[in-house]
mmCIF file of C-alpha atoms in Angstrom:
data_model
loop_
_atom_site.group_PDB
_atom_site.id
_atom_site.type_symbol
_atom_site.label_atom_id
_atom_site.label_comp_id
_atom_site.label_asym_id
_atom_site.label_seq_id
_atom_site.Cartn_x
_atom_site.Cartn_y
_atom_site.Cartn_z
ATOM 1 C CA GLU N 1 -18.665 -7.409 -7.520
ATOM 2 C CA THR N 2 -17.875 -6.600 -3.892
ATOM 3 C CA GLY N 3 -14.607 -5.243 -2.937
ATOM 4 C CA VAL N 4 -12.451 -5.897 0.207
ATOM 5 C CA THR N 5 -13.922 -4.500 3.655
ATOM 6 C CA GLN N 6 -12.742 -3.820 7.191
ATOM 7 C CA SER N 7 -14.132 -4.379 9.954
ATOM 8 C CA PRO N 8 -14.026 -2.216 12.697
ATOM 9 C CA THR N 9 -13.897 1.273 10.793
ATOM 10 C CA HIS N 10 -12.600 2.345 14.390
ATOM 11 C CA LEU N 11 -11.243 1.651 17.211
ATOM 12 C CA ILE N 12 -9.465 2.759 21.218
ATOM 13 C CA LYS N 13 -8.174 0.283 22.946
ATOM 14 C CA THR N 14 -5.671 0.683 25.921
ATOM 15 C CA ARG N 15 -1.930 -0.797 26.294
ATOM 16 C CA GLY N 16 -1.920 -4.352 27.153
ATOM 17 C CA GLN N 17 -5.062 -5.343 25.467
ATOM 18 C CA GLN N 18 -5.406 -7.843 22.741
ATOM 19 C CA VAL N 19 -7.248 -6.360 19.423
ATOM 20 C CA THR N 20 -9.105 -8.673 16.083
ATOM 21 C CA LEU N 21 -9.686 -6.047 13.176
ATOM 22 C CA ARG N 22 -10.946 -8.640 9.758
ATOM 23 C CA CYS N 23 -11.456 -8.518 6.590
ATOM 24 C CA SER N 24 -13.039 -9.802 3.705
ATOM 25 C CA SER N 25 -11.428 -10.278 0.549
ATOM 26 C CA GLN N 26 -12.490 -9.849 -2.736
ATOM 27 C CA SER N 27 -15.217 -12.266 -4.435
ATOM 28 C CA GLY N 28 -12.481 -15.301 -6.020
ATOM 29 C CA HIS N 29 -9.429 -13.818 -4.324
ATOM 30 C CA ASN N 30 -7.515 -16.398 -2.562
ATOM 31 C CA THR N 31 -4.384 -14.382 -0.711
ATOM 32 C CA VAL N 32 -4.643 -11.661 1.709
ATOM 33 C CA SER N 33 -1.859 -8.937 2.604
ATOM 34 C CA TRP N 34 -2.326 -6.729 5.863
ATOM 35 C CA TYR N 35 -0.230 -4.024 6.287
ATOM 36 C CA GLN N 36 0.703 -0.914 9.384
ATOM 37 C CA GLN N 37 0.475 2.785 7.973
ATOM 38 C CA ALA N 38 1.510 5.169 10.951
ATOM 39 C CA LEU N 39 0.701 8.456 10.568
ATOM 40 C CA GLY N 40 2.443 10.249 8.216
ATOM 41 C CA GLN N 41 4.745 7.442 6.870
ATOM 42 C CA GLY N 42 3.706 4.449 4.409
ATOM 43 C CA PRO N 43 2.786 1.273 5.032
ATOM 44 C CA GLN N 44 4.600 -1.470 5.837
ATOM 45 C CA PHE N 45 4.429 -5.154 5.177
ATOM 46 C CA ILE N 46 3.187 -7.183 8.298
ATOM 47 C CA PHE N 47 2.555 -10.379 7.218
ATOM 48 C CA GLN N 48 0.158 -12.149 4.052
ATOM 49 C CA TYR N 49 -1.487 -15.397 3.849
ATOM 50 C CA TYR N 50 -2.125 -17.252 0.255
ATOM 51 C CA ARG N 51 -5.068 -19.978 0.715
ATOM 52 C CA GLU N 52 -5.112 -20.199 4.557
ATOM 53 C CA GLU N 53 -1.148 -21.065 5.654
ATOM 54 C CA GLU N 54 1.208 -17.550 5.914
ATOM 55 C CA ASN N 55 2.368 -16.974 3.473
ATOM 56 C CA GLY N 56 5.557 -14.816 4.187
ATOM 57 C CA ARG N 57 5.852 -11.507 7.204
ATOM 58 C CA GLY N 58 7.530 -8.573 7.626
ATOM 59 C CA ASN N 59 9.573 -6.806 10.599
ATOM 60 C CA PHE N 60 6.825 -7.595 13.259
ATOM 61 C CA PRO N 61 7.094 -9.232 16.405
ATOM 62 C CA PRO N 62 4.906 -12.369 16.954
ATOM 63 C CA ARG N 63 2.416 -10.590 18.805
ATOM 64 C CA PHE N 64 1.127 -9.537 15.367
ATOM 65 C CA SER N 65 -0.668 -12.784 14.204
ATOM 66 C CA GLY N 66 -3.047 -13.862 11.748
ATOM 67 C CA LEU N 67 -5.775 -16.436 10.302
ATOM 68 C CA GLN N 68 -7.234 -16.650 7.326
ATOM 69 C CA PHE N 69 -10.478 -18.787 6.999
ATOM 70 C CA PRO N 70 -11.481 -21.063 3.918
ATOM 71 C CA ASN N 71 -14.137 -18.431 2.319
ATOM 72 C CA TYR N 72 -10.335 -16.480 2.657
ATOM 73 C CA SER N 73 -11.635 -13.667 4.815
ATOM 74 C CA SER N 74 -9.008 -12.811 7.547
ATOM 75 C CA GLU N 75 -8.192 -12.626 10.764
ATOM 76 C CA LEU N 76 -5.242 -9.356 12.515
ATOM 77 C CA ASN N 77 -3.966 -10.394 16.142
ATOM 78 C CA VAL N 78 -2.687 -7.821 18.039
ATOM 79 C CA ASN N 79 -1.744 -8.893 21.641
ATOM 80 C CA ALA N 80 0.006 -6.841 24.481
ATOM 81 C CA LEU N 81 -0.857 -3.490 22.701
ATOM 82 C CA GLU N 82 1.594 -1.196 22.532
ATOM 83 C CA LEU N 83 0.942 2.855 22.349
ATOM 84 C CA ASP N 84 3.040 3.057 18.804
ATOM 85 C CA ASP N 85 0.777 -0.133 17.459
ATOM 86 C CA SER N 86 -1.591 2.869 17.063
ATOM 87 C CA ALA N 87 -1.799 2.985 12.925
ATOM 88 C CA LEU N 88 -3.808 2.067 9.714
ATOM 89 C CA TYR N 89 -4.109 -1.352 8.714
ATOM 90 C CA LEU N 90 -4.735 -2.229 5.422
ATOM 91 C CA CYS N 91 -5.526 -5.422 3.846
ATOM 92 C CA ALA N 92 -4.714 -6.095 0.580
ATOM 93 C CA SER N 93 -6.470 -8.947 -1.649
ATOM 94 C CA SER N 94 -4.824 -11.017 -5.054
ATOM 95 C CA LEU N 95 -6.064 -13.400 -7.244
ATOM 96 C CA GLY N 96 -2.479 -14.737 -6.370
ATOM 97 C CA GLN N 97 0.939 -14.677 -5.891
ATOM 98 C CA GLY N 98 3.565 -12.248 -6.947
ATOM 99 C CA GLY N 99 2.851 -8.223 -8.027
ATOM 100 C CA ILE N 100 1.973 -9.371 -10.976
ATOM 101 C CA ASN N 101 -1.350 -9.718 -9.294
ATOM 102 C CA GLU N 102 -3.292 -6.695 -7.945
ATOM 103 C CA GLN N 103 -3.658 -5.435 -4.266
ATOM 104 C CA PHE N 104 -6.901 -4.513 -4.307
ATOM 105 C CA PHE N 105 -7.571 -2.181 -0.401
ATOM 106 C CA GLY N 106 -9.733 -1.670 1.837
ATOM 107 C CA PRO N 107 -10.799 0.965 3.459
ATOM 108 C CA GLY N 108 -8.756 0.569 6.473
ATOM 109 C CA THR N 109 -8.950 0.310 10.260
ATOM 110 C CA ARG N 110 -8.386 2.994 12.169
ATOM 111 C CA LEU N 111 -6.429 1.572 15.639
ATOM 112 C CA THR N 112 -5.568 4.180 18.453
ATOM 113 C CA VAL N 113 -4.381 3.316 21.820
ATOM 114 C CA LEU N 114 -3.454 5.049 24.705
ATOM 115 C CA ALA P 1 17.435 -4.642 1.694
ATOM 116 C CA GLN P 2 15.244 -2.499 -1.186
ATOM 117 C CA SER P 3 13.810 0.796 0.275
ATOM 118 C CA VAL P 4 12.029 3.598 -1.989
ATOM 119 C CA THR P 5 12.950 6.899 -1.641
ATOM 120 C CA GLN P 6 10.001 9.861 -2.285
ATOM 121 C CA PRO P 7 11.980 13.447 -1.815
ATOM 122 C CA ASP P 8 9.056 14.967 -1.604
ATOM 123 C CA ILE P 9 7.118 15.476 0.865
ATOM 124 C CA HIS P 10 4.543 17.934 0.174
ATOM 125 C CA ILE P 11 4.400 19.540 -3.328
ATOM 126 C CA THR P 12 1.737 22.124 -4.697
ATOM 127 C CA VAL P 13 0.762 23.014 -7.541
ATOM 128 C CA SER P 14 -2.780 25.205 -9.698
ATOM 129 C CA GLU P 15 -5.283 23.374 -11.527
ATOM 130 C CA GLY P 16 -4.544 22.903 -15.604
ATOM 131 C CA ALA P 17 0.153 22.756 -13.985
ATOM 132 C CA SER P 18 1.915 19.743 -15.179
ATOM 133 C CA LEU P 19 3.310 18.083 -12.997
ATOM 134 C CA GLU P 20 5.598 15.128 -11.821
ATOM 135 C CA LEU P 21 6.428 13.039 -8.712
ATOM 136 C CA ARG P 22 9.567 11.099 -7.848
ATOM 137 C CA CYS P 23 10.141 8.728 -6.829
ATOM 138 C CA ASN P 24 13.661 6.175 -6.626
ATOM 139 C CA TYR P 25 14.328 2.930 -5.275
ATOM 140 C CA SER P 26 16.881 1.429 -4.260
ATOM 141 C CA TYR P 27 17.724 -2.739 -5.358
ATOM 142 C CA GLY P 28 20.287 -4.558 -7.368
ATOM 143 C CA ALA P 29 18.447 -5.713 -10.601
ATOM 144 C CA THR P 30 14.846 -4.376 -11.987
ATOM 145 C CA PRO P 31 12.245 -4.782 -9.910
ATOM 146 C CA TYR P 32 7.993 -4.286 -9.681
ATOM 147 C CA LEU P 33 7.216 -0.693 -9.623
ATOM 148 C CA PHE P 34 4.192 0.694 -8.896
ATOM 149 C CA TRP P 35 2.258 4.086 -7.996
ATOM 150 C CA TYR P 36 -1.045 3.716 -5.562
ATOM 151 C CA VAL P 37 -3.359 7.046 -4.551
ATOM 152 C CA GLN P 38 -4.871 7.521 -1.066
ATOM 153 C CA SER P 39 -7.484 9.830 -0.386
ATOM 154 C CA PRO P 40 -8.816 10.739 2.912
ATOM 155 C CA GLY P 41 -10.506 8.025 4.447
ATOM 156 C CA GLN P 42 -9.603 5.423 1.390
ATOM 157 C CA GLY P 43 -8.130 3.158 0.841
ATOM 158 C CA LEU P 44 -5.266 2.657 -1.166
ATOM 159 C CA GLN P 45 -5.632 2.764 -5.605
ATOM 160 C CA LEU P 46 -3.538 1.432 -8.364
ATOM 161 C CA LEU P 47 -2.173 4.129 -10.384
ATOM 162 C CA LEU P 48 0.090 1.590 -12.357
ATOM 163 C CA LYS P 49 2.447 -0.787 -12.724
ATOM 164 C CA TYR P 50 5.534 -1.516 -14.234
ATOM 165 C CA PHE P 51 7.315 -4.989 -14.802
ATOM 166 C CA SER P 52 9.229 -4.839 -17.576
ATOM 167 C CA GLY P 53 9.342 -4.205 -21.110
ATOM 168 C CA ASP P 54 8.482 -0.135 -22.211
ATOM 169 C CA THR P 55 9.379 1.964 -20.025
ATOM 170 C CA LEU P 56 6.673 4.876 -20.603
ATOM 171 C CA VAL P 57 3.679 3.180 -18.186
ATOM 172 C CA GLN P 58 0.034 4.072 -18.670
ATOM 173 C CA GLY P 59 -1.987 4.579 -16.313
ATOM 174 C CA ILE P 60 -5.679 5.290 -15.078
ATOM 175 C CA LYS P 61 -6.702 9.035 -14.302
ATOM 176 C CA GLY P 62 -4.026 10.733 -17.112
ATOM 177 C CA PHE P 63 -0.869 9.508 -14.706
ATOM 178 C CA GLU P 64 1.971 7.968 -16.498
ATOM 179 C CA ALA P 65 5.504 6.630 -15.213
ATOM 180 C CA GLU P 66 8.885 6.895 -17.363
ATOM 181 C CA PHE P 67 11.898 3.367 -15.492
ATOM 182 C CA LYS P 68 15.098 4.647 -15.819
ATOM 183 C CA ARG P 69 17.167 1.679 -14.969
ATOM 184 C CA SER P 70 19.735 4.043 -14.903
ATOM 185 C CA GLN P 71 18.566 6.925 -12.294
ATOM 186 C CA SER P 72 16.902 4.022 -10.364
ATOM 187 C CA SER P 73 13.716 5.911 -10.748
ATOM 188 C CA PHE P 74 10.436 5.873 -11.237
ATOM 189 C CA ASN P 75 8.628 9.688 -11.496
ATOM 190 C CA LEU P 76 5.254 10.056 -11.764
ATOM 191 C CA ARG P 77 4.031 11.862 -14.163
ATOM 192 C CA LYS P 78 0.815 13.847 -14.994
ATOM 193 C CA PRO P 79 -0.050 16.981 -18.351
ATOM 194 C CA SER P 80 -2.690 18.885 -17.095
ATOM 195 C CA VAL P 81 -3.960 18.355 -12.917
ATOM 196 C CA HIS P 82 -7.390 18.355 -11.728
ATOM 197 C CA TRP P 83 -8.891 18.652 -7.607
ATOM 198 C CA SER P 84 -9.643 16.067 -7.622
ATOM 199 C CA ASP P 85 -5.903 14.746 -8.086
ATOM 200 C CA ALA P 86 -5.503 16.378 -4.548
ATOM 201 C CA ALA P 87 -4.153 13.001 -2.451
ATOM 202 C CA GLU P 88 -1.416 11.246 -1.025
ATOM 203 C CA TYR P 89 0.642 8.968 -3.591
ATOM 204 C CA PHE P 90 3.036 6.415 -2.759
ATOM 205 C CA CYS P 91 5.748 5.033 -5.055
ATOM 206 C CA ALA P 92 6.031 1.314 -4.097
ATOM 207 C CA VAL P 93 8.575 -2.275 -4.770
ATOM 208 C CA GLY P 94 8.077 -5.375 -4.885
ATOM 209 C CA ALA P 95 11.160 -6.832 -5.462
ATOM 210 C CA GLY P 96 13.328 -9.830 -6.033
ATOM 211 C CA ARG P 97 11.542 -13.532 -5.022
ATOM 212 C CA ASP P 98 8.451 -10.975 -2.738
ATOM 213 C CA THR P 99 7.466 -9.396 -5.963
ATOM 214 C CA ASP P 100 3.904 -8.650 -4.193
ATOM 215 C CA LYS P 101 5.201 -7.628 -0.323
ATOM 216 C CA LEU P 102 5.940 -3.494 -1.387
ATOM 217 C CA ILE P 103 7.626 -1.228 -0.257
ATOM 218 C CA PHE P 104 6.367 2.074 -0.506
ATOM 219 C CA GLY P 105 7.991 5.206 0.468
ATOM 220 C CA THR P 106 6.429 7.437 2.931
ATOM 221 C CA GLY P 107 4.331 9.094 0.674
ATOM 222 C CA THR P 108 4.344 13.059 -1.610
ATOM 223 C CA ARG P 109 0.823 14.611 -0.394
ATOM 224 C CA LEU P 110 -0.448 16.895 -3.225
ATOM 225 C CA GLN P 111 -2.119 19.764 -3.754
ATOM 226 C CA VAL P 112 -4.084 21.031 -5.762
ATOM 227 C CA PHE P 113 -4.875 25.058 -6.257
ATOM 228 C CA PRO P 114 -7.609 26.726 -8.025
#
């Protein structure tokens, strides 16, 4: 069974650019959540997708958007990058909604904005 | 709003010594409570979780945690630390209708000396 994978591993962008991060969920998992982890901080919830629909959003501006595909993989898009967007972006997949379903985290994508 | 506090930013212990990492949460009712571990370059791995029932929870890698409602705490313990336990530890809560949209603490970095 393949775990959660994310691509790319590292990424360097400049202010104002746009970026797309990708996440492949664990086999059979229909729910994907995205988190932002700034240096020295705990992860912060960005949003969650359940069966291709957004299912909850944290305190992030609209320039953070996402998609979930029929195979339940997911993308995180960030427009108009700012320096503060530099962080580790984690995705997590689970069998369904609710905290009773364990979330399995990927290794993350390290984004640096210059 | 829910919040999580991990008062200890950095803890150093000797191998074989006991360990307790502190976690306090703020929420009106009993939330779902989690402890995750993050090793360098790795995603988050779930150590244990509490939803209800027995307040002493056993997890993987010899860890346990105790939920104390009166103190709004969920401290993580291990009787004898191994060098491989050196990592960052995060406490998280999920509450209300969003038990899977986790709120993380800022983490405790554990250093283990031989």
